[in-house]
Tab-separated table of C-alpha atoms and ligand atoms in Angstrom:
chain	number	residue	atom	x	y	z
A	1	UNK	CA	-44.776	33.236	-26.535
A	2	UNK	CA	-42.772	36.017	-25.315
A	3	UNK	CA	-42.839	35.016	-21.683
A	4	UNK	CA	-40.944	31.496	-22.771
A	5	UNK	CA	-37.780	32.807	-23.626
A	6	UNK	CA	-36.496	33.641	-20.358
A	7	UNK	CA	-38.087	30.881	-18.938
A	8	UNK	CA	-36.157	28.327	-21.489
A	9	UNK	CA	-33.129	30.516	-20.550
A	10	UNK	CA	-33.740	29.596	-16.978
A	11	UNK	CA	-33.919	25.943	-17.432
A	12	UNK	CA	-31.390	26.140	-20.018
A	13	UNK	CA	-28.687	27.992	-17.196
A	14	UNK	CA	-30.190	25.042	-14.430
A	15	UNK	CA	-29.637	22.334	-16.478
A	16	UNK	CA	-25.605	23.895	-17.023
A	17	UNK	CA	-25.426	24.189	-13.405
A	18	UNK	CA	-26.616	20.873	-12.459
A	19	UNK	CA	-24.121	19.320	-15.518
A	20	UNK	CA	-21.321	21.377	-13.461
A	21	UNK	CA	-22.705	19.710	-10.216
A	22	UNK	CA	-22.368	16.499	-11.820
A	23	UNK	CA	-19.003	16.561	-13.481
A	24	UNK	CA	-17.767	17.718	-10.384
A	25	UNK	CA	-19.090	13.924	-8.629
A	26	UNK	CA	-19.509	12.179	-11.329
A	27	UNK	CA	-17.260	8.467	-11.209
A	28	UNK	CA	-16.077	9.654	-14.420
A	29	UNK	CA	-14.013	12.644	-13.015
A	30	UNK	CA	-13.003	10.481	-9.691
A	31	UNK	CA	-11.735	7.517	-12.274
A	32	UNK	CA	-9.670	10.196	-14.236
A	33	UNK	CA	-7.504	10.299	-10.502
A	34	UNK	CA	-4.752	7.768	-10.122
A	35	UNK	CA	-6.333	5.072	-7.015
A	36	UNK	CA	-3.824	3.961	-4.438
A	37	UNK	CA	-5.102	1.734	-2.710
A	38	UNK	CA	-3.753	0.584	1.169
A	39	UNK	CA	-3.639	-2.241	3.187
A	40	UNK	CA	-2.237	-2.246	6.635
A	41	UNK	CA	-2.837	-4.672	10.186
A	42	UNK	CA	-2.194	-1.743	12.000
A	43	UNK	CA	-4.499	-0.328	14.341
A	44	UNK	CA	-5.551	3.517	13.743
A	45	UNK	CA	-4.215	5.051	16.791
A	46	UNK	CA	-1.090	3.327	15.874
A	47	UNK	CA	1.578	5.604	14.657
A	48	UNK	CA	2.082	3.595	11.286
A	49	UNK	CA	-1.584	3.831	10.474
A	50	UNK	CA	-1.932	7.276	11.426
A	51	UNK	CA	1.571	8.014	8.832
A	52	UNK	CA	-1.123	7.228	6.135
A	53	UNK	CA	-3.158	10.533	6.530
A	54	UNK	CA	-0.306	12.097	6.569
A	55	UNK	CA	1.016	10.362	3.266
A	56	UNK	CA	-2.408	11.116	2.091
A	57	UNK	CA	-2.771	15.064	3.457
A	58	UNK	CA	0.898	15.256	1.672
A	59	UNK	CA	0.070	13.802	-1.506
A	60	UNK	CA	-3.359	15.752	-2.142
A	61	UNK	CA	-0.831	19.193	-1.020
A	62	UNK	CA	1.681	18.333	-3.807
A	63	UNK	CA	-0.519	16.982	-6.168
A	64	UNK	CA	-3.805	18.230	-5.853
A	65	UNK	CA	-6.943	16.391	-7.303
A	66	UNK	CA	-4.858	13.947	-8.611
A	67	UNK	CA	-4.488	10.621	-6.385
A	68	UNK	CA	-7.825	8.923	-4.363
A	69	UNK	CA	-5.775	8.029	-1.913
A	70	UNK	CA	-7.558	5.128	0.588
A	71	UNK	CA	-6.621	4.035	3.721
A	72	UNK	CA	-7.701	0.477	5.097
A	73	UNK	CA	-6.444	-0.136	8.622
A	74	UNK	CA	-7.153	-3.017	10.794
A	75	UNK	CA	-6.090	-5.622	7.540
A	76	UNK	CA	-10.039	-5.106	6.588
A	77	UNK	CA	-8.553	-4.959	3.181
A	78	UNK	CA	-5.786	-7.648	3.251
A	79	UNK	CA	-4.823	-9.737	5.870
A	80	UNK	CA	-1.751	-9.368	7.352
A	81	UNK	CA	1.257	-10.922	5.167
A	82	UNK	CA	-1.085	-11.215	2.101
A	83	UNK	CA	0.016	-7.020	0.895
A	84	UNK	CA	3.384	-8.687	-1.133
A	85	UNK	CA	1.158	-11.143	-3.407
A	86	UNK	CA	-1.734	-8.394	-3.628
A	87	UNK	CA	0.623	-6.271	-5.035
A	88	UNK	CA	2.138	-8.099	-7.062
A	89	UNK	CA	-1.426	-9.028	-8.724
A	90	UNK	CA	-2.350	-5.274	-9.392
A	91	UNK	CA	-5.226	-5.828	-6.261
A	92	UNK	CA	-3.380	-3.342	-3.761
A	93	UNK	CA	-0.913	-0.071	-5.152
A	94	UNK	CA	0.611	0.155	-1.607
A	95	UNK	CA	1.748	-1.144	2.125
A	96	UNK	CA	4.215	-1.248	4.605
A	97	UNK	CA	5.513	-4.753	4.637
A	98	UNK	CA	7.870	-6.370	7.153
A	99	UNK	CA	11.959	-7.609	6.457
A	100	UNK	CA	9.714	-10.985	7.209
A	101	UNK	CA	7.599	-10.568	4.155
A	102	UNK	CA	10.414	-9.725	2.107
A	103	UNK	CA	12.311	-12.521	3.527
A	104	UNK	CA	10.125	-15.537	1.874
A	105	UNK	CA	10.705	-14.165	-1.306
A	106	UNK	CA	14.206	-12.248	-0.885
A	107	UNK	CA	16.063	-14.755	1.221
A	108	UNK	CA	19.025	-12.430	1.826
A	109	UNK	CA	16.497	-9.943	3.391
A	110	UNK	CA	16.202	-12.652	6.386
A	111	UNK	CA	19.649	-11.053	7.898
A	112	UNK	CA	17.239	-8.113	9.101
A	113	UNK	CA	14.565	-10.670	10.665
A	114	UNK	CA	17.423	-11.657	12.748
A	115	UNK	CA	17.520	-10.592	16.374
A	116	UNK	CA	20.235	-8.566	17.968
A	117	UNK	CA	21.506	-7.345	14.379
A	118	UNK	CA	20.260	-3.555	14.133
A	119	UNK	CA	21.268	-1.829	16.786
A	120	UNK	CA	18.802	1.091	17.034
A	121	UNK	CA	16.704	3.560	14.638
A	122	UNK	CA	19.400	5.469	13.839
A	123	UNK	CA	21.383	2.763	12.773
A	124	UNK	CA	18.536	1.239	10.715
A	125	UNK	CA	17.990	4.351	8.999
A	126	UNK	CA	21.849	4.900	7.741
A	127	UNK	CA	21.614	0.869	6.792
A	128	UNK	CA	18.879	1.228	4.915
A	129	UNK	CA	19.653	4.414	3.080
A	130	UNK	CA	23.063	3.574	2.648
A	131	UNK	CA	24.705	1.182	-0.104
A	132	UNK	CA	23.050	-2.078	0.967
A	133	UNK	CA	19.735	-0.593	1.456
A	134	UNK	CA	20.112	0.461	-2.213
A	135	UNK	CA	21.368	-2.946	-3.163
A	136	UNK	CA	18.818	-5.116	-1.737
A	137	UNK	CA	15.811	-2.496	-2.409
A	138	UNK	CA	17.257	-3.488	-5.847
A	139	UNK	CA	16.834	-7.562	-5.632
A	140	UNK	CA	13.631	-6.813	-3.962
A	141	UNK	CA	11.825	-4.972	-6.956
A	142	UNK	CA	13.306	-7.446	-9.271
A	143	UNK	CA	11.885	-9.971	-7.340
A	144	UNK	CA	8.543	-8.814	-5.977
A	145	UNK	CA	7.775	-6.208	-8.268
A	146	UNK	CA	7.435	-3.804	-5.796
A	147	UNK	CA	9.525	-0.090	-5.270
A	148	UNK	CA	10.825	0.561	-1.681
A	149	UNK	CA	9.859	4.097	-1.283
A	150	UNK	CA	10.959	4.671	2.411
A	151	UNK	CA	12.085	2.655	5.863
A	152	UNK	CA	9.633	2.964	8.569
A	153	UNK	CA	10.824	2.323	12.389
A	154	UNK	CA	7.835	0.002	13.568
A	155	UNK	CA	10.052	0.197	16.814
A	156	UNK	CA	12.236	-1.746	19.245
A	157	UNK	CA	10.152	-5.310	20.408
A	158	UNK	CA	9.793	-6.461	23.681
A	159	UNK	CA	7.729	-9.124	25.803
A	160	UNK	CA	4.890	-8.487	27.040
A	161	UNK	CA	3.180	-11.367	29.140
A	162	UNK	CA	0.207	-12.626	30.734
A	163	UNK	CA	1.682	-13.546	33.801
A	164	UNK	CA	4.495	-11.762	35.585
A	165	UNK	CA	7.650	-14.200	36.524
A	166	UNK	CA	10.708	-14.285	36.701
A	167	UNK	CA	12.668	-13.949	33.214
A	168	UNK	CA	16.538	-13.506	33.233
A	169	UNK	CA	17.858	-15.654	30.573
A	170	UNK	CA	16.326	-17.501	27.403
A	171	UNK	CA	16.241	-20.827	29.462
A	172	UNK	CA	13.642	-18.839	31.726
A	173	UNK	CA	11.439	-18.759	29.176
A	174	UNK	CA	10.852	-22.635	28.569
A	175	UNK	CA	7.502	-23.125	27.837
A	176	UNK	CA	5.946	-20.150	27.792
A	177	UNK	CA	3.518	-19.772	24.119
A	178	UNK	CA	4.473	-17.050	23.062
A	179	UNK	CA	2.605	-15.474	19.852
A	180	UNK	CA	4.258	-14.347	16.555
A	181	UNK	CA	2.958	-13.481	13.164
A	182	UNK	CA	1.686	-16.218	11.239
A	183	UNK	CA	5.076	-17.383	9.386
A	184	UNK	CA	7.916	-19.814	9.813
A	185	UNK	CA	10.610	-16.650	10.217
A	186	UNK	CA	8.757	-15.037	12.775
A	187	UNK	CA	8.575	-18.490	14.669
A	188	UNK	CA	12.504	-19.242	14.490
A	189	UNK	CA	12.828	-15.356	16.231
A	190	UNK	CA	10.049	-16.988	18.855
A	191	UNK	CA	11.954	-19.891	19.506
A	192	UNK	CA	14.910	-18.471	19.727
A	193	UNK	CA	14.351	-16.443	22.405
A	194	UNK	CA	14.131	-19.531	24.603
A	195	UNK	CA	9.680	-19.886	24.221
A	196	UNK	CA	7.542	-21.643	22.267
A	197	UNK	CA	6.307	-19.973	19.431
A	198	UNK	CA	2.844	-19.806	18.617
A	199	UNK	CA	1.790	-18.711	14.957
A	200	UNK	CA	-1.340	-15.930	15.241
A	201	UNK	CA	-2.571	-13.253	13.358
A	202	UNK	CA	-2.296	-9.377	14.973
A	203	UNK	CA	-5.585	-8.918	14.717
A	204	UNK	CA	-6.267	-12.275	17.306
A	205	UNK	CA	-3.992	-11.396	19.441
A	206	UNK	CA	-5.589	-9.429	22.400
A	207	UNK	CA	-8.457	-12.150	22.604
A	208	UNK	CA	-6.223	-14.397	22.898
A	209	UNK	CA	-3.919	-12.806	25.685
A	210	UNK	CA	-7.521	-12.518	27.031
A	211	UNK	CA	-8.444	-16.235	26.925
A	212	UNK	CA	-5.072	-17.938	27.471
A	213	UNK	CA	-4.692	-19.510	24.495
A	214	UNK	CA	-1.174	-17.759	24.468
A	215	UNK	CA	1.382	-16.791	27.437
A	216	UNK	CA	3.070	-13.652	25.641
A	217	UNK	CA	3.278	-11.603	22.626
A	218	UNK	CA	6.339	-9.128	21.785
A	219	UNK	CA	6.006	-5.625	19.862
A	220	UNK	CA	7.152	-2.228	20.190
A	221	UNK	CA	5.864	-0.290	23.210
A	222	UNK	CA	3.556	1.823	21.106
A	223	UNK	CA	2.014	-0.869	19.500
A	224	UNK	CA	1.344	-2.572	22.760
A	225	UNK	CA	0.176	0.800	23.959
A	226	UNK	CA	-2.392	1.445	20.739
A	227	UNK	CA	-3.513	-1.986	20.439
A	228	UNK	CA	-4.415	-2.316	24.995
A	229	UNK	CA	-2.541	-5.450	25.096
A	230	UNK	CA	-1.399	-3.989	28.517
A	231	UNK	CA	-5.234	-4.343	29.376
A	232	UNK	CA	-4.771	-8.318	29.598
A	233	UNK	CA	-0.857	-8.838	30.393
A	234	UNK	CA	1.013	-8.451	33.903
A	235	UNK	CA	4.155	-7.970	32.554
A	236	UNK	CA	6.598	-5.894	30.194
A	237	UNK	CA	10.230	-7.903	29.663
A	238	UNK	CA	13.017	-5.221	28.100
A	239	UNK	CA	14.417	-8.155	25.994
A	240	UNK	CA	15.055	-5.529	22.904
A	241	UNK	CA	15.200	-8.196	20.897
A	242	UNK	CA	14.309	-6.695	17.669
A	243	UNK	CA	14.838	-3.317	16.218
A	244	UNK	CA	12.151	-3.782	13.540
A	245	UNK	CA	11.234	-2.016	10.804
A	246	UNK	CA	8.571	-1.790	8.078
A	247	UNK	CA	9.239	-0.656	4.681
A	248	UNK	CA	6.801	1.481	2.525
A	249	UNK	CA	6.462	-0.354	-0.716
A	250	UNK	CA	4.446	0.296	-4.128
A	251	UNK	CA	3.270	-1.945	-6.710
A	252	UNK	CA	5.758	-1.503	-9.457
A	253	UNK	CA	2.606	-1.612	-12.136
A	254	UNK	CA	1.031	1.755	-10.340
A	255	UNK	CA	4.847	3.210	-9.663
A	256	UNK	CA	5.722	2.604	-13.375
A	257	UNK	CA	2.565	4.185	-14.393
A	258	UNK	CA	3.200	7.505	-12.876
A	259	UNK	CA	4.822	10.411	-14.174
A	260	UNK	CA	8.554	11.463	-13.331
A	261	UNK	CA	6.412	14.827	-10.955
A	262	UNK	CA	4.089	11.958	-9.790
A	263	UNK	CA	7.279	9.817	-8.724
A	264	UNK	CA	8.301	12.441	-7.239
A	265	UNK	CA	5.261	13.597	-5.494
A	266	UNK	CA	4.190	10.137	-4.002
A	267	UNK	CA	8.072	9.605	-3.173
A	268	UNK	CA	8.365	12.560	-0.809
A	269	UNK	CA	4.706	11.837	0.742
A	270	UNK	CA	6.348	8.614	1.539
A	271	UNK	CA	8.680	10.276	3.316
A	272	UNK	CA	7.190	12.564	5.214
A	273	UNK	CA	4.670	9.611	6.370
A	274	UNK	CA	8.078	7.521	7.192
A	275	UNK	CA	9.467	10.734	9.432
A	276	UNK	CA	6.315	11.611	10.857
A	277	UNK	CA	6.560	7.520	12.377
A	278	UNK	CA	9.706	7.525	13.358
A	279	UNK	CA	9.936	10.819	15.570
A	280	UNK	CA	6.684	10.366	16.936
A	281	UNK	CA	7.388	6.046	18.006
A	282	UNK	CA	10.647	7.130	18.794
A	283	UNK	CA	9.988	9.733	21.696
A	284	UNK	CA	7.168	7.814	22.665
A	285	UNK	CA	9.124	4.675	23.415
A	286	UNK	CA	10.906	6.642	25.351
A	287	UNK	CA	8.201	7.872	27.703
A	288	UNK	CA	5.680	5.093	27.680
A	289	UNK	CA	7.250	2.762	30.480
A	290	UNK	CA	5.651	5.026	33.322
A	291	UNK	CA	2.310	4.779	31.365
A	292	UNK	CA	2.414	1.310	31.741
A	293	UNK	CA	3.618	1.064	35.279
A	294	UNK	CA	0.458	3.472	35.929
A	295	UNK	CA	-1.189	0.657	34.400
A	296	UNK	CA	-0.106	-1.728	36.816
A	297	UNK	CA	2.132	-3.897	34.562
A	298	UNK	CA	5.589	-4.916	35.831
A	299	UNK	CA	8.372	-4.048	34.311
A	300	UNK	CA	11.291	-6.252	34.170
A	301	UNK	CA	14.733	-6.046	32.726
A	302	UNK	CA	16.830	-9.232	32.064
A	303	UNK	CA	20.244	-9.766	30.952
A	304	UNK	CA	19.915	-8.640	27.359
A	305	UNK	CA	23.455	-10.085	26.750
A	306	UNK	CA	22.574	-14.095	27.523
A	307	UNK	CA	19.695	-12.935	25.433
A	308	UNK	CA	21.733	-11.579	22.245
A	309	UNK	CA	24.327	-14.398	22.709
A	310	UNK	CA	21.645	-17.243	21.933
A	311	UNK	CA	20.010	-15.500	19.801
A	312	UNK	CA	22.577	-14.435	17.585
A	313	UNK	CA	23.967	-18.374	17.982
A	314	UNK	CA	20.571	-19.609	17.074
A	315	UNK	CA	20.764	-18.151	13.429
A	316	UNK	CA	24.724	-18.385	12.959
A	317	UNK	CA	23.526	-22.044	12.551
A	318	UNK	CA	20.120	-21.710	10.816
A	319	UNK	CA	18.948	-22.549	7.280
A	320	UNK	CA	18.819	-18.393	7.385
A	321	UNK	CA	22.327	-17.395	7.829
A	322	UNK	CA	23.608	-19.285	5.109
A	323	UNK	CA	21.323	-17.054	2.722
A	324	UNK	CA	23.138	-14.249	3.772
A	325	UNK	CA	25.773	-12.657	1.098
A	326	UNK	CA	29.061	-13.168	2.157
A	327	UNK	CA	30.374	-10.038	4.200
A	328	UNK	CA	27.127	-8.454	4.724
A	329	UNK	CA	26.616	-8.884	8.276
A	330	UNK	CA	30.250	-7.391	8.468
A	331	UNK	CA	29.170	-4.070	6.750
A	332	UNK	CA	25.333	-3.863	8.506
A	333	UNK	CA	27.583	-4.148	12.026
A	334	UNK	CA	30.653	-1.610	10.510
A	335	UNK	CA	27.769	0.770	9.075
A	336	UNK	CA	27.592	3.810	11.636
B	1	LIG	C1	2.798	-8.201	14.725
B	1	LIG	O1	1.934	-8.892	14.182
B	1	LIG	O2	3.230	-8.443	15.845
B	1	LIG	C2	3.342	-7.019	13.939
B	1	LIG	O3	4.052	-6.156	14.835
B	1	LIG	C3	4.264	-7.514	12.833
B	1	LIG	C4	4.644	-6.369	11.905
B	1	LIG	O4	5.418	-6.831	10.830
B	1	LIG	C5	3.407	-5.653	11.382
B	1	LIG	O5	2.679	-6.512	10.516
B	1	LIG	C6	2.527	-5.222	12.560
B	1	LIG	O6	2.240	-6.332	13.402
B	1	LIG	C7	1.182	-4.675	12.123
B	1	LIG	O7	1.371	-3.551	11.284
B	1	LIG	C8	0.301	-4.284	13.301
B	1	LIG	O8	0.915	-3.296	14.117
């Protein structure tokens, strides 16, 4: 009998070590942390997918052991335009949605889907952390129940098409198909340029540059750097038709829920993700035109200002503008 003590002791210390073992990985102790969930179309070497591990990597600094942060690229979670609704259902805690998301839903927010309106990042950034980003950000939790936590530059958008020609003005531009997101504000942007605009999801879009099924897309340089659309186009048009932006967003349920440290915490890792973006996509816009001359693409500039004029004449007279609060357009083009 006397050699069974130590021998219970010893199973008795294993089975406290393995308990340990388990606590440590047990779902229990991962439910206790807070899940955020994300969904983004974004591809990863994308600079706003790769903002995520940095929101992540500074959330898990500040608040260690707290959050199970998890990033979905590629819309393998959502599709693209579907993060709004999933948030508001409690399905996703947060994404970076477009001013054309918001706009459905927020139809002042369509001034900012408008082309030729922000100048550059710089300017978007003192808009939109200014007075009217803090009055809209306002209508837009009211109305979507979801917290702007910071203003992302998703960069400056250009054309990018299949076949090089010869593109000066909007009229040059009859009947090419050119692809934009799936919804109706993204086609009036389309159109407006001068082309036809053809309704298709991100994700689609390099098969169908591929195929022919569409003439042209437009998005930032980086994006049509990260996503090889330069693979199966000819040409690059400097049309700067859109200085466009994505906004970081949270579900209000999961914002609500958190603590006034955790506000704080997931508020700043917002942040940093947002700045980490914008100085990265905004020096590489400006060195990624000899990449894709190196690629062979041609690169083209027109005469931006026919461009702007009938663009900016297309939605004085649209359904849009007359959704915009009195005055507003004034202070967006006196904000400096
Ligand atoms: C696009 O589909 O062209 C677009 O640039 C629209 C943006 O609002 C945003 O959804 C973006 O795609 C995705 O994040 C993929 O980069």
């Amino acid at each position: 009998m006397k050699s069974v003590a130590p021998l219970r002791r010893g199973l008795l210390a294993a089975c406290v070590s393995a308990l340990a073992l388990l606590s440590l990985t047990s779902p229990a102790v991962a439910q206790s942390k807070i899940t955020l969930r994300i969904s983004t179309p974004a591809v990863p070497d994308d600079w706003h997918a790769r903002m995520w591990t940095v929101f992540k990597e500074t959330l898990e600094n500040s608040a260690p052991n707290q959050f199970d942060v998890q990033i979905n690229l590629n819309a393998a979670l959502f599709k693209q335009g579907a993060e709004p609704a999933a948030m508001a259902r409690g399905n996703l805690e947060l994404a970076s949605i477009s001013a054309f998301d918001i706009a459905k839903l927020v139809p002042a927010f369509s001034i900012f889907t408008a082309g030729y309106v922000i100048r550059e990042p710089q300017h978007q950034q003192k808009v939109f952390n200014g007075p009217i980003g803090a009055e809209l950000f306002k209508a837009v939790s009211e109305q979507m129940d979801v917290t702007v936590l910071s203003t992302v530059y998703l960069g400056t958008r250009q054309l990018n098409l299949r076949e090089a020609r010869k593109v000066q003005t909007p009229a040059d531009l009859r009947g090419v198909k050119l692809r934009m997101p799936g919804s109706k504000e993204w086609l009036f942007l389309g159109n407006a340029l001068g082309a036809t605009a053809t309704p298709l999801a991100f994700g689609e879009v390099y098969l169908g540059l591929k195929t022919g099924t569409i003439d042209g897309q437009d998005n930032p340089l980086p994006t049509t750097r990260a996503a090889k659309f330069y693979e199966v186009t000819k040409q690059l048009v400097l049309t700067q038709h859109l200085v466009d932006s994505l906004f970081i967003t949270m579900s209000n349920k999961s914002w609500n829920a958190l603590t006034p440290a955790q506000k704080q915490q997931v508020s700043a890792a917002a942040h940093a993700a947002a700045k980490f973006n914008n100085d990265s996509r905004i020096k590489e816009e400006g060195q990624l035109l000899d990449f894709f001359r190196q690629q062979g693409l041609q690169v083209s500039t027109p005469d931006v200002d026919a461009f702007r004029k009938a663009v900016q004449a297309a939605y004085a007279q649209s359904e849009y503008a007359r959704a915009w609060p009195a005055g507003l357009l004034d202070r967006i083009n006196a904000t400096r």
